[in-house]
Coordinates of C-alpha atoms in Angstrom, one line a residue:
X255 CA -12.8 -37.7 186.1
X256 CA -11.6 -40.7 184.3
X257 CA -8.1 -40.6 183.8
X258 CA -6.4 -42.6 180.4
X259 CA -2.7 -44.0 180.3
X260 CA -0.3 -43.6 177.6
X261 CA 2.9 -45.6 176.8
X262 CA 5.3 -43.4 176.6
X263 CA 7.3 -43.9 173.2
X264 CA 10.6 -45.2 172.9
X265 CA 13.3 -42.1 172.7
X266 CA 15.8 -43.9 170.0
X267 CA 12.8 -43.7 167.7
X268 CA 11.8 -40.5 168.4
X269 CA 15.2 -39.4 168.0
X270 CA 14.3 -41.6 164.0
X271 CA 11.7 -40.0 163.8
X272 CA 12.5 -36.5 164.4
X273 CA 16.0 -36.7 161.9
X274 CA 14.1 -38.7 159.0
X275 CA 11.6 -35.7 158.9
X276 CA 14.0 -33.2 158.7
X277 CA 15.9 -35.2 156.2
X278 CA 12.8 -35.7 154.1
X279 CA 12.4 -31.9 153.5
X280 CA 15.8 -31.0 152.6
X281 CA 16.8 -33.9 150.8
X282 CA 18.2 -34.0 147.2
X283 CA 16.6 -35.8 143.9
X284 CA 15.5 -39.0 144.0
X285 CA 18.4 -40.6 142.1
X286 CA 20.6 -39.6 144.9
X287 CA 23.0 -37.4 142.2
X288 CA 22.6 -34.2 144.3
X289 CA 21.0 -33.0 140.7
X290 CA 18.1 -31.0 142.4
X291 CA 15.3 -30.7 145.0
X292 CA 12.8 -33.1 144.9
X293 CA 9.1 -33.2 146.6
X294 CA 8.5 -33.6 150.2
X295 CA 7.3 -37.2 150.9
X296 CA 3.2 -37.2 151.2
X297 CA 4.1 -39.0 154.9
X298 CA 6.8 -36.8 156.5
X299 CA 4.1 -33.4 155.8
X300 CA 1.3 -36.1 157.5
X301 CA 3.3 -36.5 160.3
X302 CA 4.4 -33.0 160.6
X303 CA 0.9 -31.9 160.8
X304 CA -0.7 -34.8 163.2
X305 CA 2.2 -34.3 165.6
X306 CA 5.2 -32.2 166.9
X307 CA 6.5 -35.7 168.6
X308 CA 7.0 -37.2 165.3
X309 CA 5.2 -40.4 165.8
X310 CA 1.7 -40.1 167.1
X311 CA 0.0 -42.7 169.2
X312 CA -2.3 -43.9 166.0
X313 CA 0.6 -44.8 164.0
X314 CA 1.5 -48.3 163.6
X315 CA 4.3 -50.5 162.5
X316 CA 4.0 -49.3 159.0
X317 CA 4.3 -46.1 159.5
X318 CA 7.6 -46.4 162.1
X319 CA 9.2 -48.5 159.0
X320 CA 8.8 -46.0 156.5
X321 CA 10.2 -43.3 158.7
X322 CA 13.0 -45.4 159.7
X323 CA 14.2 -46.3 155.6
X324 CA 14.0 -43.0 155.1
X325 CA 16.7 -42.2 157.6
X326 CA 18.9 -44.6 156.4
X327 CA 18.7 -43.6 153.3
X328 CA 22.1 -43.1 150.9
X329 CA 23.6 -39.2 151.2
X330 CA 24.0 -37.6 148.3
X331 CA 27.9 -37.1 147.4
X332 CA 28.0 -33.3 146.3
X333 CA 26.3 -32.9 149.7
X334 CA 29.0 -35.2 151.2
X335 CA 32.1 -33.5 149.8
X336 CA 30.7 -30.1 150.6
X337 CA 30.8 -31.0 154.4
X338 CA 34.2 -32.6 154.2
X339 CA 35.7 -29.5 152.8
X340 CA 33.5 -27.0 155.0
X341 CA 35.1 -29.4 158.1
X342 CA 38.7 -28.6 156.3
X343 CA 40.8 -26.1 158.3
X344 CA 41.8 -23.1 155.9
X345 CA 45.5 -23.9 156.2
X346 CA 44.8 -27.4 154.6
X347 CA 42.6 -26.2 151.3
X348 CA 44.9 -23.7 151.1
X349 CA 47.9 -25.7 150.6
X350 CA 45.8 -28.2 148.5
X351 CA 43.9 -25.8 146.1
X352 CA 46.9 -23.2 145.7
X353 CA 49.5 -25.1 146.0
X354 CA 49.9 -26.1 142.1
X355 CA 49.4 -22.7 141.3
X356 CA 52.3 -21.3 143.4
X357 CA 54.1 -24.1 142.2
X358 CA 53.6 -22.1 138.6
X359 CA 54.3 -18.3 139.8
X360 CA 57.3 -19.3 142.1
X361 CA 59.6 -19.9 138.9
X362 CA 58.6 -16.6 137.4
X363 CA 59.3 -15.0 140.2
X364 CA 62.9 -16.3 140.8
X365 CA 63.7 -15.3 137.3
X366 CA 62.2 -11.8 137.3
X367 CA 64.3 -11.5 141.0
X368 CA 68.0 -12.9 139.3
X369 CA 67.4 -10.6 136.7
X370 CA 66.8 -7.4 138.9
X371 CA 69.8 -8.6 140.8
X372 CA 72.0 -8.8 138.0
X373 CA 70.9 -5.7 136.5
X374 CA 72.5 -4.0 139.9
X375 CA 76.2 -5.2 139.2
X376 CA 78.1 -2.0 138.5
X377 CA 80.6 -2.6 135.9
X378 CA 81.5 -5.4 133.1
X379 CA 84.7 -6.7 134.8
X380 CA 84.2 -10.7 135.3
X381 CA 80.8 -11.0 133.6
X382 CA 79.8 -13.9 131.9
X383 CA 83.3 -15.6 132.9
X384 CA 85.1 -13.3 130.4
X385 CA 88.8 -11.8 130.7
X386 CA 88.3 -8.7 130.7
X387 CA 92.1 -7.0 131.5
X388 CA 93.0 -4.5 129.7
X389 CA 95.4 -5.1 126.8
X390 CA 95.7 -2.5 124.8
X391 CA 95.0 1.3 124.9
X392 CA 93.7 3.8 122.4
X393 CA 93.0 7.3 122.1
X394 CA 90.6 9.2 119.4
X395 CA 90.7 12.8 119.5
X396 CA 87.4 14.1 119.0
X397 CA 85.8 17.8 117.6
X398 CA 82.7 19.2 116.7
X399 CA 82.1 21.6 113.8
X400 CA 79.4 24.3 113.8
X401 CA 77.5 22.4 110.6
X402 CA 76.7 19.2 109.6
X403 CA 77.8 19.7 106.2
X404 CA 79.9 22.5 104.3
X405 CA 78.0 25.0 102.5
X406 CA 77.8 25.3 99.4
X407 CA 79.6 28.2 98.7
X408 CA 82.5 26.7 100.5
X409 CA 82.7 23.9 98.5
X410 CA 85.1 23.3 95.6
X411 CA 85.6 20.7 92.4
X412 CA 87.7 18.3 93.8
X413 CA 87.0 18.3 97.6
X414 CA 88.1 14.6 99.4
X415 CA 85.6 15.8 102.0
X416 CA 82.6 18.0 102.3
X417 CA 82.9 17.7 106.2
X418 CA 83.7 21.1 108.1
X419 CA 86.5 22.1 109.8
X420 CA 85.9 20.9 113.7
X421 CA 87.3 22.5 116.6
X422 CA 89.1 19.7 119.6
X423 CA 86.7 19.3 122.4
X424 CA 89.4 16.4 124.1
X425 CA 90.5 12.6 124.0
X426 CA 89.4 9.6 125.0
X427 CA 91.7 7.0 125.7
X428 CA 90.3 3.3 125.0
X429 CA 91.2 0.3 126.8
X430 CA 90.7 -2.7 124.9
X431 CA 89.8 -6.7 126.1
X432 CA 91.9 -8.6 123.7
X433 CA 92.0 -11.4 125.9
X434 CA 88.0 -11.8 125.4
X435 CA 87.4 -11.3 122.1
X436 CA 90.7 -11.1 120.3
X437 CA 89.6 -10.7 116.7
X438 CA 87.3 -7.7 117.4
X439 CA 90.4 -6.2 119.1
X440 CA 92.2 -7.4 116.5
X441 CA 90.3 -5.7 113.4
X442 CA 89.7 -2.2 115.9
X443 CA 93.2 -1.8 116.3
X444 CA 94.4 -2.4 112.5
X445 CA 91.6 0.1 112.0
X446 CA 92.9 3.1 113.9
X447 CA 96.8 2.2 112.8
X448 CA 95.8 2.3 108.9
X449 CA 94.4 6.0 109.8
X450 CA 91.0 5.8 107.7
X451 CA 89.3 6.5 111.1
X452 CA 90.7 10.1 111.2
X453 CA 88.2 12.5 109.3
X454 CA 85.3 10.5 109.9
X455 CA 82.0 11.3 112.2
X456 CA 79.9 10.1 114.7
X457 CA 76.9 8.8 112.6
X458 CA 74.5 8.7 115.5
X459 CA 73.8 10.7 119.2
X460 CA 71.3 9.3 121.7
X461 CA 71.7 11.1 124.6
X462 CA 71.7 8.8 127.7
X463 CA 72.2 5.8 125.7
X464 CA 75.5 5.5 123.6
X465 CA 77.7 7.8 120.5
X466 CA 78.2 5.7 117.7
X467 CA 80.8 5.9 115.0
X468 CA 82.8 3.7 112.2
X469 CA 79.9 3.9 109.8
X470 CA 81.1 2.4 106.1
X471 CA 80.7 4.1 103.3
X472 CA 82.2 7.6 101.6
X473 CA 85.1 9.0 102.9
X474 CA 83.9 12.4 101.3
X475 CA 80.7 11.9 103.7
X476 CA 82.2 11.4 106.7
X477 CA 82.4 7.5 106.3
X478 CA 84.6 5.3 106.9
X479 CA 87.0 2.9 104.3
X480 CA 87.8 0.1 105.8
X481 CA 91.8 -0.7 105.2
X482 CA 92.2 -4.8 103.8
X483 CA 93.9 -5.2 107.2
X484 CA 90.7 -5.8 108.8
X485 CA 89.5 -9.8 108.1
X486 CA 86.9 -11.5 108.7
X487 CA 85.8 -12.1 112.2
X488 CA 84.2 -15.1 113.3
X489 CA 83.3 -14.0 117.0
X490 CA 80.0 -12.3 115.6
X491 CA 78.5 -15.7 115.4
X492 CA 79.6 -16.9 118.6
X493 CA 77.4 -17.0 121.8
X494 CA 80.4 -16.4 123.6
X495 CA 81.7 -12.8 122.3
X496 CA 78.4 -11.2 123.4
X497 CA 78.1 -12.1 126.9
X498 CA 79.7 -8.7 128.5
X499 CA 77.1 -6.5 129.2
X500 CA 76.8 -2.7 128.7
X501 CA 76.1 -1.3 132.1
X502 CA 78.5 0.5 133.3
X503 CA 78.9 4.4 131.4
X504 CA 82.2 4.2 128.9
X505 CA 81.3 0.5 127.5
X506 CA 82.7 0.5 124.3
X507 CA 81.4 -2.5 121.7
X508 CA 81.0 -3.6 117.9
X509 CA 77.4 -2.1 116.7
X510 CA 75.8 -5.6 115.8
X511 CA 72.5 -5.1 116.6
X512 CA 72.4 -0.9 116.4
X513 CA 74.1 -1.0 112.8
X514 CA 72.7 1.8 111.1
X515 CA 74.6 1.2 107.4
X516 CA 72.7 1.0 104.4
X517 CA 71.4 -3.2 104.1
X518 CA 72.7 -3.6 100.8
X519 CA 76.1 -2.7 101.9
X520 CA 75.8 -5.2 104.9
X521 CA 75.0 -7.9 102.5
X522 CA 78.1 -8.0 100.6
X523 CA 80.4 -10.9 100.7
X524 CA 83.8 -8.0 101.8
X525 CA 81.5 -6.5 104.5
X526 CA 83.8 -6.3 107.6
X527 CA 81.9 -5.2 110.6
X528 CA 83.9 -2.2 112.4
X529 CA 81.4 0.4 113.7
X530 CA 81.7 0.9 117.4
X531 CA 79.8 2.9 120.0
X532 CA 80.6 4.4 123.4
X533 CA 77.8 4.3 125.8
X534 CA 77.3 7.6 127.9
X535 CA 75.5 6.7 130.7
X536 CA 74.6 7.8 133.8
X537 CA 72.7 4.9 133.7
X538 CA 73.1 1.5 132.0
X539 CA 71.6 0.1 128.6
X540 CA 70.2 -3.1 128.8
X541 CA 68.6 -3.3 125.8
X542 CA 72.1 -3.5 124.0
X543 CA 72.9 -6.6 125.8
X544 CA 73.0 -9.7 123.6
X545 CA 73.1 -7.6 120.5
X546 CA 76.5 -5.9 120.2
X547 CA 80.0 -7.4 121.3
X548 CA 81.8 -5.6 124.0
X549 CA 85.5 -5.1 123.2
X550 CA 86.4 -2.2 126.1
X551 CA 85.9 1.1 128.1
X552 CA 86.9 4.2 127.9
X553 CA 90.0 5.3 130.2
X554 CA 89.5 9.0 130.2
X555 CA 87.9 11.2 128.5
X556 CA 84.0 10.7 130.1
X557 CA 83.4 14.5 130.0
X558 CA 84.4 14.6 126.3
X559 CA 81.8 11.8 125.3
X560 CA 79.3 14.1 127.7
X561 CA 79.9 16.9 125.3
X562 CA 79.3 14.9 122.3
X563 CA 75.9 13.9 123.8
X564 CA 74.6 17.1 124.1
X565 CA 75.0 17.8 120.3
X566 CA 71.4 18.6 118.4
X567 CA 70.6 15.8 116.3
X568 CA 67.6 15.2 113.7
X569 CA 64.9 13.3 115.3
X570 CA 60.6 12.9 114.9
X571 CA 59.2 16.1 114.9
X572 CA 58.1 16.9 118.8
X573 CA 54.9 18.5 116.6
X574 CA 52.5 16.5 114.6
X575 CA 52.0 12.8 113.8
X576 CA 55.5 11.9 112.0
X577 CA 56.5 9.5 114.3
X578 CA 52.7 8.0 113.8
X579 CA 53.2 8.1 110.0
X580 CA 56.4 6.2 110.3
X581 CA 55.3 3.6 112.1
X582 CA 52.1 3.4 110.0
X583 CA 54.3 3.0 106.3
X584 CA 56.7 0.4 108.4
X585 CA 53.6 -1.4 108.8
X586 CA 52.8 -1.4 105.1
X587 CA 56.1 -2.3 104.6
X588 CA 57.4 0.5 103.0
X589 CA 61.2 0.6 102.9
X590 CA 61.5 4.9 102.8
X591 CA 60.2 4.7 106.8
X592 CA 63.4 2.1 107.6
X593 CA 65.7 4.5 105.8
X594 CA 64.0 7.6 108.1
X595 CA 64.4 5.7 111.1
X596 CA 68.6 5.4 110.4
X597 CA 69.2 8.9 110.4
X598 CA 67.2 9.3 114.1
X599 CA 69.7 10.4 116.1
X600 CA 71.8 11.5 113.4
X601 CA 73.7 14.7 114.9
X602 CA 73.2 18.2 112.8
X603 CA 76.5 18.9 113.5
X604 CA 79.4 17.4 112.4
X605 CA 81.0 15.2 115.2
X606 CA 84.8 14.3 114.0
X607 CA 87.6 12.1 115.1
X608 CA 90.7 14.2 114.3
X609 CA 93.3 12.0 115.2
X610 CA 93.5 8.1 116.4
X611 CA 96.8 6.7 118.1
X612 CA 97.7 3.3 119.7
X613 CA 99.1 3.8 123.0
X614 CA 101.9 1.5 123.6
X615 CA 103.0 0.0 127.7
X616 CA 106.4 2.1 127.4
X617 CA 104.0 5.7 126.7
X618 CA 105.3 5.4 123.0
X619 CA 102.7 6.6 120.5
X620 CA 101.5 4.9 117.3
X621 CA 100.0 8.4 116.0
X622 CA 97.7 8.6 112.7
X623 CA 96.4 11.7 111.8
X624 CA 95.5 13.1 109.1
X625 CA 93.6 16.4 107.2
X626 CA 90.4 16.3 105.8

């Protein structure tokens, strides 16, 4: 048997040889732009199929050299930064790829958590660096009648009101912040000494949220006159007068931004802002803040505020689409569905303050009442 010799080949080139094939079947376009596949090289599937060592012992120089470029050959980039980040540890990308984003939320996030945490405080003493001592005291005495209105059978040529007799429910005793806003103080009390508050009614009852009263207009309605003694108050344009917030049940403020009086009456030049309203709680109402000036709480008399909320008042209908239509002819801009929306809340029976009285430190009384 005759026996033939082979030189072995060298294992750094087969080592070449074996990475250049591989490389030549998975590599990306020719332009080295990571674009697309491109074809396997006419060599690498020769090789492939002449032998599993890579290099065959026909092959010369030529064919070694070509095998050998093609494993030097430049990477492709996309390919490149695809390993690098696959090679990242999770913790690193994380902080890299999400880390301008969180830089975005975090803010939110602290904002939304001050507000919830301010939205806890209990009452309105100290907010917003305001002085909020009590300087003054008043007491309304409050009754509800069985109508709205008189009938008309009970109504006579020459009536000064047409508002029926109300039977006392209680008092509620005012304290007043004339320390932080002195002119609203100021006007409030010359409006309960000058007596035109006695007679009137509560023009609006949202249970849960507030009682409103001091609406302008005709004393025969149930409105109030406001007395000259009231001026003009500069503290409803100034940041400062609405910084007390109405979260604590008994806030008593100026109704700025809950005004329900008729516009053209707001628009002329002797308009003097004087309608108040007493929130009810049990809970506070946020949605007032920034809108109405805070002037005091009420003393005593919670459970006769209670009582007023529970009055009937005229609302949307619970049945059919009125509150659907209103909001349709406010979007048409027709000025009948604004004038609806003011008497929402409006109580269907009368509310009245029979009496109003400044409390003085010594337990002397300032008393104003009146008849209707």
């Amino acid at each position: 048997m005759l026996l033939f010799k082979t030189k072995p080949l060298n294992p750094i080139l087969r080592t070449h040889c074996c990475a250049s094939e591989k490389s030549a079947l998975v590599r990306a376009s020719p332009k080295g732009d990571g674009t697309g596949p491109r074809p396997v090289p006419a060599h690498a599937s020769k090789v492939g199929a002449e032998s599993p060592s890579c290099l065959s012992t026909s092959s010369d120089d030529l064919r070694t050299r070509i095998m050998l470029e093609d494993v030097h050959a430049p990477r492709s980039p996309s390919a490149t930064r695809r390993a690098a980040l696959v090679a990242l540890p999770t913790a690193v990308i994380s902080a890299a790829v999400l880390g301008p984003m969180l830089a975005v939320v975090r803010p939110a996030i602290a904002a939304a958590d001050a507000l919830a945490a301010t939205d806890l405080q209990p009452s309105t003493s100290g907010q917003g660096g305001q002085d909020t001592t009590i300087t003054h005291r008043v007491a309304l005495t409050i009754g509800i009648a069985p109508t709205a209105l008189k009938r008309a059978e009970e109504r006579t040529i020459g009536d000064k009101s047409i508002i029926p007799e109300a039977a006392p429910i209680g008092r509620v005793v005012i304290g007043l912040y004339g320390n932080a806003v002195p002119r609203t103080v100021s006007n409030f009390l010359a409006l309960v000494e000058s007596g035109n508050l006695v007679g009137t009614t509560f023009s609006r009852v949202l249970a849960g949220e507030y009682i409103q009263a001091g609406k302008q207009g005709s004393k025969r309605l149930g409105a109030v006159e406001v007395p000259a003694t009231v001026q003009p108050n500069p503290e409803v344009s100034e940041a400062s007068a609405f910084r007390l917030p109405h979260y604590r049940p008994g806030t008593v403020s100026l109704a700025l931004g809950e005004n329900d009086e008729e516009p053209s009456l707001r628009q002329r030049p002797e308009y003097r802002p004087v309608e108040f309203l007493i929130t009810t709680g049990p809970g506070p109402v946020p949605r007032l803040n920034g809108q109405n000036i805070v002037f005091g709480r009420v003393l005593e008399g919670m459970s006769v505020v209670g009582q007023v909320a529970q009055v009937p008042v005229f609302g949307p209908s619970p049945v059919g689409n009125s509150l659907a239509f209103n909001s349709l002819a406010s979007a048409i801009g027709d000025d009948r569905a604004a004038t609806v929306r003011r008497k929402y809340g409006k109580p269907l029976k009368a509310v009245v303050i029979l009496g109003s009285e400044v409390l003085t430190e010594d337990g002397e009384v300032a008393r104003r009442e009146g008849q209707q």
